[in-house]
mmCIF file of C-alpha atoms and ligand atoms in Angstrom:
data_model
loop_
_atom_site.group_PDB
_atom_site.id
_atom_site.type_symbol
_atom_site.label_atom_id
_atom_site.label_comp_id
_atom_site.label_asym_id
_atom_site.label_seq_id
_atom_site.Cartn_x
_atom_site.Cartn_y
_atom_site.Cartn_z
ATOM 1 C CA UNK A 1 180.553 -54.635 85.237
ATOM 2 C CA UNK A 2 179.166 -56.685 82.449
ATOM 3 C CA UNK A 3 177.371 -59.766 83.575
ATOM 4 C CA UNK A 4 175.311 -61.857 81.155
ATOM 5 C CA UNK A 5 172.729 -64.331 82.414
ATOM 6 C CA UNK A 6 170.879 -67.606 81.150
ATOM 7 C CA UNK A 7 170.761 -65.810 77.278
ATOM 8 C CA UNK A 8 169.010 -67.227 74.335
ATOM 9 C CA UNK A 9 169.376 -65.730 71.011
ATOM 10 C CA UNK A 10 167.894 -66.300 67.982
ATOM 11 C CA UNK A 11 168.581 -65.370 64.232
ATOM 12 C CA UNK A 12 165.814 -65.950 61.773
ATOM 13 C CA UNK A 13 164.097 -68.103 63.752
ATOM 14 C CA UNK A 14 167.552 -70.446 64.717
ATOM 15 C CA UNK A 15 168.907 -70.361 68.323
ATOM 16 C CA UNK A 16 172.503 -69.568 68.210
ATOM 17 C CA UNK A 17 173.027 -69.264 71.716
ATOM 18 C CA UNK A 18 171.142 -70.947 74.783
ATOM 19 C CA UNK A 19 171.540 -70.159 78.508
ATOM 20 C CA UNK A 20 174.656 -68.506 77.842
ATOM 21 C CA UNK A 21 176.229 -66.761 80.802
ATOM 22 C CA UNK A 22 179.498 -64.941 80.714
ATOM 23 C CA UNK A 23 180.698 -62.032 83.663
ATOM 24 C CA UNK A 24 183.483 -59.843 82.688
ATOM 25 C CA UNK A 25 184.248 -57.299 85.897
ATOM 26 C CA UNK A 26 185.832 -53.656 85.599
ATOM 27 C CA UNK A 27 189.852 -54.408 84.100
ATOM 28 C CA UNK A 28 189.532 -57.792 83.311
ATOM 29 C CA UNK A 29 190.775 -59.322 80.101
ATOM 30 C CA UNK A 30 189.041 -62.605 78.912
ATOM 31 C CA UNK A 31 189.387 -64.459 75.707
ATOM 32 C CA UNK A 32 186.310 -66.341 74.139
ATOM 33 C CA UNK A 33 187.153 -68.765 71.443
ATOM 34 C CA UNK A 34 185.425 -71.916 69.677
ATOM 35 C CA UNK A 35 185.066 -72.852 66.430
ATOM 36 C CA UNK A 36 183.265 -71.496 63.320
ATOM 37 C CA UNK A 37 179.812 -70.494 63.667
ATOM 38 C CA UNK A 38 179.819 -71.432 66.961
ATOM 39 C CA UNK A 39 178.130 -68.155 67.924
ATOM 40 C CA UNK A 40 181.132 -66.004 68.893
ATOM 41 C CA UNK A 41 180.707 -62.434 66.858
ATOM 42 C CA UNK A 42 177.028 -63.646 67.399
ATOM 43 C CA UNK A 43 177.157 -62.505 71.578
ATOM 44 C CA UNK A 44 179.581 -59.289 70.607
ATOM 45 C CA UNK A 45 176.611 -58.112 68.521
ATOM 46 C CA UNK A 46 173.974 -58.637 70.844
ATOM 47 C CA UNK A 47 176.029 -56.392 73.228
ATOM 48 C CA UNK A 48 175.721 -53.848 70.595
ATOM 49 C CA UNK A 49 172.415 -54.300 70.259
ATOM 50 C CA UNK A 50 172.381 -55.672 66.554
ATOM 51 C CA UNK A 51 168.804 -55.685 65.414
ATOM 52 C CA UNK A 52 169.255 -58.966 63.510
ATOM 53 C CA UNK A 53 169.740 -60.975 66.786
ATOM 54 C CA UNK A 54 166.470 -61.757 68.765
ATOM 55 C CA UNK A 55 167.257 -62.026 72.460
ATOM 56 C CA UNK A 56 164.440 -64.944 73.767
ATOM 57 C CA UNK A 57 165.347 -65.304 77.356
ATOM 58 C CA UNK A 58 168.078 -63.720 79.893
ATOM 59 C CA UNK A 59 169.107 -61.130 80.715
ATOM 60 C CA UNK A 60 172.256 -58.548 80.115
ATOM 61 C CA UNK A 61 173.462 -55.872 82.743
ATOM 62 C CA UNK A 62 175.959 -53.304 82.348
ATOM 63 C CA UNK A 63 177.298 -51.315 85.488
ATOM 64 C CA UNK A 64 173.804 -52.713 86.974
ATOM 65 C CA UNK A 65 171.683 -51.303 84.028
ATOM 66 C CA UNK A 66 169.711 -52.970 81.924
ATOM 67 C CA UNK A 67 171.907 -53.357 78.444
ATOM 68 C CA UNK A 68 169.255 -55.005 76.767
ATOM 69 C CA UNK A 69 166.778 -51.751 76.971
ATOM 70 C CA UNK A 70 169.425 -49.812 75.585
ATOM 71 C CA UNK A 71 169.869 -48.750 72.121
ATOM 72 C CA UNK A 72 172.932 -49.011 70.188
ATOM 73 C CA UNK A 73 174.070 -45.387 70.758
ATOM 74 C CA UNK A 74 173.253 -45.555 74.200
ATOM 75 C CA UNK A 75 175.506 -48.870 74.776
ATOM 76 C CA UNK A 76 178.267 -46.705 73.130
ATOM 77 C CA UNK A 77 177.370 -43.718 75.276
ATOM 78 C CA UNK A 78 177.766 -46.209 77.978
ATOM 79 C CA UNK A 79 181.662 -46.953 76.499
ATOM 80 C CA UNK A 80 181.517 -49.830 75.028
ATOM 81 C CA UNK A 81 183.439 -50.077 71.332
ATOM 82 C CA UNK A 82 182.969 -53.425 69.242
ATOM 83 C CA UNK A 83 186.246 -53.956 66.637
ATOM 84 C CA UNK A 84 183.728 -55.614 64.074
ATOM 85 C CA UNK A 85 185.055 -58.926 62.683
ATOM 86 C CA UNK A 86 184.086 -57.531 58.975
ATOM 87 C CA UNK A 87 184.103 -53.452 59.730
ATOM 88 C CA UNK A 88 181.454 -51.615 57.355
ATOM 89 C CA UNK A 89 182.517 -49.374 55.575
ATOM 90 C CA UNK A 90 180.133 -45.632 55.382
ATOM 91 C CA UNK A 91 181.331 -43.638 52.091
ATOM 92 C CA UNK A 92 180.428 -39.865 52.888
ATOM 93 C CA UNK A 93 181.569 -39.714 56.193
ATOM 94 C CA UNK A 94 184.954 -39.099 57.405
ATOM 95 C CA UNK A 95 187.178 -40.449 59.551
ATOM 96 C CA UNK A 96 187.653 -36.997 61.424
ATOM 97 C CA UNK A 97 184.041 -36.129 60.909
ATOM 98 C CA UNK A 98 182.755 -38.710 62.868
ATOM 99 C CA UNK A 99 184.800 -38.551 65.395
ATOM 100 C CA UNK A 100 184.725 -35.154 65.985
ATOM 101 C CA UNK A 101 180.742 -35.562 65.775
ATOM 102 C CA UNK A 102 181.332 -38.205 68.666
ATOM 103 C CA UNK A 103 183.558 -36.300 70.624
ATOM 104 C CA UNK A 104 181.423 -33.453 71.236
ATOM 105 C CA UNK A 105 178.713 -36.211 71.586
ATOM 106 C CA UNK A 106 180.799 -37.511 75.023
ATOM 107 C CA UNK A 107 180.627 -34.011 75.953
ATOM 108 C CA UNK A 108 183.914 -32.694 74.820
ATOM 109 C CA UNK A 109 182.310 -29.236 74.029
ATOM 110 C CA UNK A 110 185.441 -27.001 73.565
ATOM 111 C CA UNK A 111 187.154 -29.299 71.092
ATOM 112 C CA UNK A 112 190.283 -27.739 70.019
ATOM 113 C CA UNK A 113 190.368 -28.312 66.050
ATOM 114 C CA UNK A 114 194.057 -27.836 66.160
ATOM 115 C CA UNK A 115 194.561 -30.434 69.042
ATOM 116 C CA UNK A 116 192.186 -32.954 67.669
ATOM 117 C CA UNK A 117 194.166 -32.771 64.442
ATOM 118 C CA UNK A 118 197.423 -33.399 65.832
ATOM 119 C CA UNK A 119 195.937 -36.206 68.302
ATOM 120 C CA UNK A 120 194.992 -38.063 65.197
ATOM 121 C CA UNK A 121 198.204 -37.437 63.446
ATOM 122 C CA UNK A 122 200.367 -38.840 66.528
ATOM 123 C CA UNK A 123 198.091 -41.736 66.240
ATOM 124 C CA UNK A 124 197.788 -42.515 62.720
ATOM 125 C CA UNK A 125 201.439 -42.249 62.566
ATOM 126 C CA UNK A 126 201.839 -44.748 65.680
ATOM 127 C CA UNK A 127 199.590 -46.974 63.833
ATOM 128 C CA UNK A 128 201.912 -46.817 60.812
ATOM 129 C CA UNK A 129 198.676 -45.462 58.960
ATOM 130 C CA UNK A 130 199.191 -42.494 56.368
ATOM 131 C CA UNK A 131 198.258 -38.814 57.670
ATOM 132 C CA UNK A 132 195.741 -38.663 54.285
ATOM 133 C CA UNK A 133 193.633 -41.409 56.434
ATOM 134 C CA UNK A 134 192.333 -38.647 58.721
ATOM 135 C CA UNK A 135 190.450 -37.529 56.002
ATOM 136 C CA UNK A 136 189.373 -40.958 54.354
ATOM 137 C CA UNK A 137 185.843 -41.886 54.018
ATOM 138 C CA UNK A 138 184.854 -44.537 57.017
ATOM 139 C CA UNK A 139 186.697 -47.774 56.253
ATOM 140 C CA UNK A 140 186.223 -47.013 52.974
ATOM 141 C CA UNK A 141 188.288 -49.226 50.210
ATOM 142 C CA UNK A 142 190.760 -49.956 52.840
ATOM 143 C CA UNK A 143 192.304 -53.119 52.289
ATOM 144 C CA UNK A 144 191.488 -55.809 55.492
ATOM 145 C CA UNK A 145 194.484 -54.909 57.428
ATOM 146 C CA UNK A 146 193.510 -51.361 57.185
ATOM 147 C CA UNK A 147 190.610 -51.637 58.063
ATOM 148 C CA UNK A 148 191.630 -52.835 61.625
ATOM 149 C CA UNK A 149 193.894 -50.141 62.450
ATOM 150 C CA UNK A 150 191.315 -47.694 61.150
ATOM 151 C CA UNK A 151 189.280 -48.856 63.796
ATOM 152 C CA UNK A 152 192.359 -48.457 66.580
ATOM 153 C CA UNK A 153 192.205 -45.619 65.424
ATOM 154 C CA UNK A 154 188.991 -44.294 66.628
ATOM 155 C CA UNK A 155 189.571 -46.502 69.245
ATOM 156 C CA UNK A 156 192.428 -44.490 70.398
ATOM 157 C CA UNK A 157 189.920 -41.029 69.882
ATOM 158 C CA UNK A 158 186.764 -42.122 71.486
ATOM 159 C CA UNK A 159 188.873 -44.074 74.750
ATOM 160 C CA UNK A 160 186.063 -46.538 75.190
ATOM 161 C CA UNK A 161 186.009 -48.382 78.666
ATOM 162 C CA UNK A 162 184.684 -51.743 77.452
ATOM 163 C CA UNK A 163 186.334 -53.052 73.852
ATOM 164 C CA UNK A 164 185.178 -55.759 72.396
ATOM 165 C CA UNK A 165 187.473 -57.337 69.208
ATOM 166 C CA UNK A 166 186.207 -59.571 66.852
ATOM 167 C CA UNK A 167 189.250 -61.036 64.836
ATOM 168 C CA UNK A 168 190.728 -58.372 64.660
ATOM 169 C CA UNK A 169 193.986 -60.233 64.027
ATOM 170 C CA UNK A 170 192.731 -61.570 60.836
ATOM 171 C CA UNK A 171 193.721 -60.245 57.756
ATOM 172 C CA UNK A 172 196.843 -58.662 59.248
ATOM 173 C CA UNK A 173 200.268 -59.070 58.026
ATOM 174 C CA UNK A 174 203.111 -60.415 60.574
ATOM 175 C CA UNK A 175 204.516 -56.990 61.301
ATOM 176 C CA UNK A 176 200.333 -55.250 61.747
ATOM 177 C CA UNK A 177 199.705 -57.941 63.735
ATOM 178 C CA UNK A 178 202.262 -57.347 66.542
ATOM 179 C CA UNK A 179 201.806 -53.356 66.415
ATOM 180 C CA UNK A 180 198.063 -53.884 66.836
ATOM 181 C CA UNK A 181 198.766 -56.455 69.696
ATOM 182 C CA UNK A 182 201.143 -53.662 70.893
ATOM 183 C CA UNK A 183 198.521 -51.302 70.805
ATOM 184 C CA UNK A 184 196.128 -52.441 71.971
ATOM 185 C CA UNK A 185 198.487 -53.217 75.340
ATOM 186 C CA UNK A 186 200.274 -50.008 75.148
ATOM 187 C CA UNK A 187 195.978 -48.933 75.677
ATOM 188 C CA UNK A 188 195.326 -51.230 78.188
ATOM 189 C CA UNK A 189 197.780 -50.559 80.629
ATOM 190 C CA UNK A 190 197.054 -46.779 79.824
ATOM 191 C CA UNK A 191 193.009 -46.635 80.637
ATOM 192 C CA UNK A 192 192.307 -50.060 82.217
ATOM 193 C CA UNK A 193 189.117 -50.677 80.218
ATOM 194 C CA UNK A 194 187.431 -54.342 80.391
ATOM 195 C CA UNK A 195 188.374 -56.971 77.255
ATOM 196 C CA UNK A 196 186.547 -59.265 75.549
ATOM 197 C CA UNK A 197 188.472 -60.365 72.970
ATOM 198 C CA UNK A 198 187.845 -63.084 70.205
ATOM 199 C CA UNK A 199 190.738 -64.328 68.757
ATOM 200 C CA UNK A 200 191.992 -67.790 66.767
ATOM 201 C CA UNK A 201 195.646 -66.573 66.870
ATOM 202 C CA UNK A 202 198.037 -66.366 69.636
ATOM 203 C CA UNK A 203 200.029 -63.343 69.154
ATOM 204 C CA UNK A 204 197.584 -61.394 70.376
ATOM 205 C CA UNK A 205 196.772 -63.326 73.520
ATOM 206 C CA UNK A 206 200.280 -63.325 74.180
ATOM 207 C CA UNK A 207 200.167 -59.598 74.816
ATOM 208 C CA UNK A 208 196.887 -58.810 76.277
ATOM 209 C CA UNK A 209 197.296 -62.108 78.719
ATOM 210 C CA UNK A 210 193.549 -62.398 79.351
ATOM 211 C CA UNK A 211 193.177 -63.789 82.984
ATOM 212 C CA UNK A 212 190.054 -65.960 81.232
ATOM 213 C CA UNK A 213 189.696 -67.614 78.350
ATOM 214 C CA UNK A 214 186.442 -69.243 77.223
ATOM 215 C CA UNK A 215 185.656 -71.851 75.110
ATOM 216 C CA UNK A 216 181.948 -71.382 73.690
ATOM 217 C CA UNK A 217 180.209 -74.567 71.803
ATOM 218 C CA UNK A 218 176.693 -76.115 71.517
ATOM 219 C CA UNK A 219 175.466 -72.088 72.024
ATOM 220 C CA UNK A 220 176.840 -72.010 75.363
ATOM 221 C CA UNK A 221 180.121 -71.867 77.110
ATOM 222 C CA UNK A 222 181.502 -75.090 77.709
ATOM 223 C CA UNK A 223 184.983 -74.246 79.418
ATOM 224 C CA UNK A 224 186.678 -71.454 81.238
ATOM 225 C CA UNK A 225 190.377 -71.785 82.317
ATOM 226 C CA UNK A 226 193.587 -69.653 82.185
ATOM 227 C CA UNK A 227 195.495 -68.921 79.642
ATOM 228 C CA UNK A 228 196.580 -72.309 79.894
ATOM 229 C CA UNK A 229 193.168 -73.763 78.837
ATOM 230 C CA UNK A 230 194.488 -70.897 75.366
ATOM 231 C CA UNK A 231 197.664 -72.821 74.811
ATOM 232 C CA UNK A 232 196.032 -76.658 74.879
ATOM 233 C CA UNK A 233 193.586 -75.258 71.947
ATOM 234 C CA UNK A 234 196.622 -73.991 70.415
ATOM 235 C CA UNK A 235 198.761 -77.407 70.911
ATOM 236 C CA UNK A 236 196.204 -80.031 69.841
ATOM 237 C CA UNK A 237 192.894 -78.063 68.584
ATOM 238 C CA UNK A 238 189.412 -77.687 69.926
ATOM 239 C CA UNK A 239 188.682 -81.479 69.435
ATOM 240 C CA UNK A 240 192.548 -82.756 70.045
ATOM 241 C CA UNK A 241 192.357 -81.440 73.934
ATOM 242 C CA UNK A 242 188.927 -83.031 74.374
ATOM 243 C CA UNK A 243 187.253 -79.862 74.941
ATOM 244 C CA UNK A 244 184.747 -80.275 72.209
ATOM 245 C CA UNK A 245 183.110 -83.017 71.041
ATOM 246 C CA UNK A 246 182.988 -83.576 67.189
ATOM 247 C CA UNK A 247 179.106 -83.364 66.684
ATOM 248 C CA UNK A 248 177.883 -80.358 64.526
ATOM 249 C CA UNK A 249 176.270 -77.674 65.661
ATOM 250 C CA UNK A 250 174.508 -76.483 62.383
ATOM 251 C CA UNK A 251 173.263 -80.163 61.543
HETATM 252 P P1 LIG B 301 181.367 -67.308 64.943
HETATM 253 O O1 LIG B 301 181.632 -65.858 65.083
HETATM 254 O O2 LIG B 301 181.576 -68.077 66.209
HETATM 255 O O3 LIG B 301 182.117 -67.941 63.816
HETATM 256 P P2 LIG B 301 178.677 -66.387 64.324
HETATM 257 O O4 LIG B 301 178.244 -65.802 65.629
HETATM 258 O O5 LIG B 301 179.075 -65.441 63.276
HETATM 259 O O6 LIG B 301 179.807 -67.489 64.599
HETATM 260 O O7 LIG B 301 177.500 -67.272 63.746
HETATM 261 C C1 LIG B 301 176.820 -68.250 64.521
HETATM 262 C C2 LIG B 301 175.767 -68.919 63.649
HETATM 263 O O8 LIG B 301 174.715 -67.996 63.369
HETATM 264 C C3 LIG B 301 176.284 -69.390 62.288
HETATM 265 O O9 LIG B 301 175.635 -70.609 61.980
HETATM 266 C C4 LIG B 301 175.839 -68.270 61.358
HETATM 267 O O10 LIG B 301 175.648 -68.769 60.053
HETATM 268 C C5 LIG B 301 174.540 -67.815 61.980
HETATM 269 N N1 LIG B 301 174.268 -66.382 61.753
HETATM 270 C C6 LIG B 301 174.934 -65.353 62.310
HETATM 271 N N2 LIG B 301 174.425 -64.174 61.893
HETATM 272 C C7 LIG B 301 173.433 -64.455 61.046
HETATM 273 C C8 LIG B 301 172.516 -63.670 60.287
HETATM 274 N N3 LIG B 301 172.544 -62.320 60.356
HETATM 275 N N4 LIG B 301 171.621 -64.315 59.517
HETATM 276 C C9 LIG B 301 171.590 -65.670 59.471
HETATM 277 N N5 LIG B 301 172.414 -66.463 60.164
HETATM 278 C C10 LIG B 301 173.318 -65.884 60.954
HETATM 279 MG MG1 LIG B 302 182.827 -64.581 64.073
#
């Protein structure tokens, strides 16, 4: 479904990633991890097609079509939803008003208002979220934690078929933590989309149960194992279990 091949990107003139290859198929859960500013949220925004990030060499496909001569609406025409590791936030637009706009966008014509309403009452109140966020400006002055489960939210709307997290564990408390996690399962094992999901925590991989996890350093991926390969990082760090040296990157 997704399958990324011998990629170099640049950012202002740095490479950040170099023959990086990564294939995620239709359903499958993997986990990419590695250290800070090893080039993690850098890949998930080349998928969306991030205009800061220069793609030099490779290539990206997406259900066999060519991701990189998409734009970024087209890529989430295509279904796929990026959980930004720092969401923006866009004052003047609404939480119902965009995703009303991008419901009809999908093609969902005869939109009932009073349906979509109560859809994203049932949802804001399963995400412990107040009804009044409906109506709340995009992300706007929402603390961190927020934040996330804002964008579950629209997650939950827009039913994207290929998610992409970045961190979206951090800045959660204990308790928003396990009802994302619980989400974001109960969502999984309702539409089957494909996961690619960054993560430094393990509550979180404990409940999506990736069936690869990824270790990415020196702008490529330098591991891939089972969860296990998860719970060594976990037990002794990235450098304790010898899966990454100690040089670094950005010297
Ligand atoms: P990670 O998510 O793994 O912590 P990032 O992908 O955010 O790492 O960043 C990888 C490297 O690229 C870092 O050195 C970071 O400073 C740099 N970088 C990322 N985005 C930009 C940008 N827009 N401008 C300049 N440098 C950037
Ligand atoms: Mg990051």
């Amino acid at each position: 479904m997704l399958k990324i091949e011998n990629l170099t990107v640049t950012v202002e003139d740095k490479i950040i990633l170099e023959d990086f290859n990564l294939e995620i198929k239709e359903g499958e859960i993997h986990a990419l991890m590695g250290k800070n500013g090893a080039g993690k949220s850098t890949i998930l925004k080349v998928l969306l097609r991030d205009p800061h990030y220069q793609v030099k060499k490779g290539s990206i496909y997406l259900d066999q079509e060519d991701l990189l001569a998409m734009t970024t609406t087209d890529v989430a025409r295509k279904g796929l939803f990026l959980v930004s590791q720092n969401p923006v936030e866009i004052k003047g637009i609404t939480n119902a008003e965009m995703l009303r706009t991008s419901l009809v966008d999908q093609g969902k014509t005869e939109l009932n208002i009073l349906e979509f309403n109560q859809e994203l009452k049932r949802i804001c109140e399963k995400l412990n979220l107040p009804i009044s966020f409906i109506h709340r400006d995009i992300n706007y002055n929402m603390s961190g934690g927020e934040k996330k489960k804002n964008e579950l939210l629209h997650l939950w709307m827009l039913k994207p078929k290929f998610i992409l997290l970045d961190e979206i564990d951090s800045g959660l408390d204990v308790d928003s933590l396990k009802l994302v996690a619980q989400s974001l399962q109960e969502y999984y094992q309702k539409y089957h989309p494909s996961i690619l999901v960054v993560t430094h925590q393990k509550t979180l991989l404990d409940s999506l149960k990736p069936s690869v996890v990824h270790v990415l350093d020196h702008k490529k991926i330098v591991q891939s194992g089972d969860i296990q390969l998860a719970q060594m990082i976990f037990n002794e760090g990235f450098h304790g279990a010898s899966i990454i040296d100690g040089r670094d990157e950005n010297e």
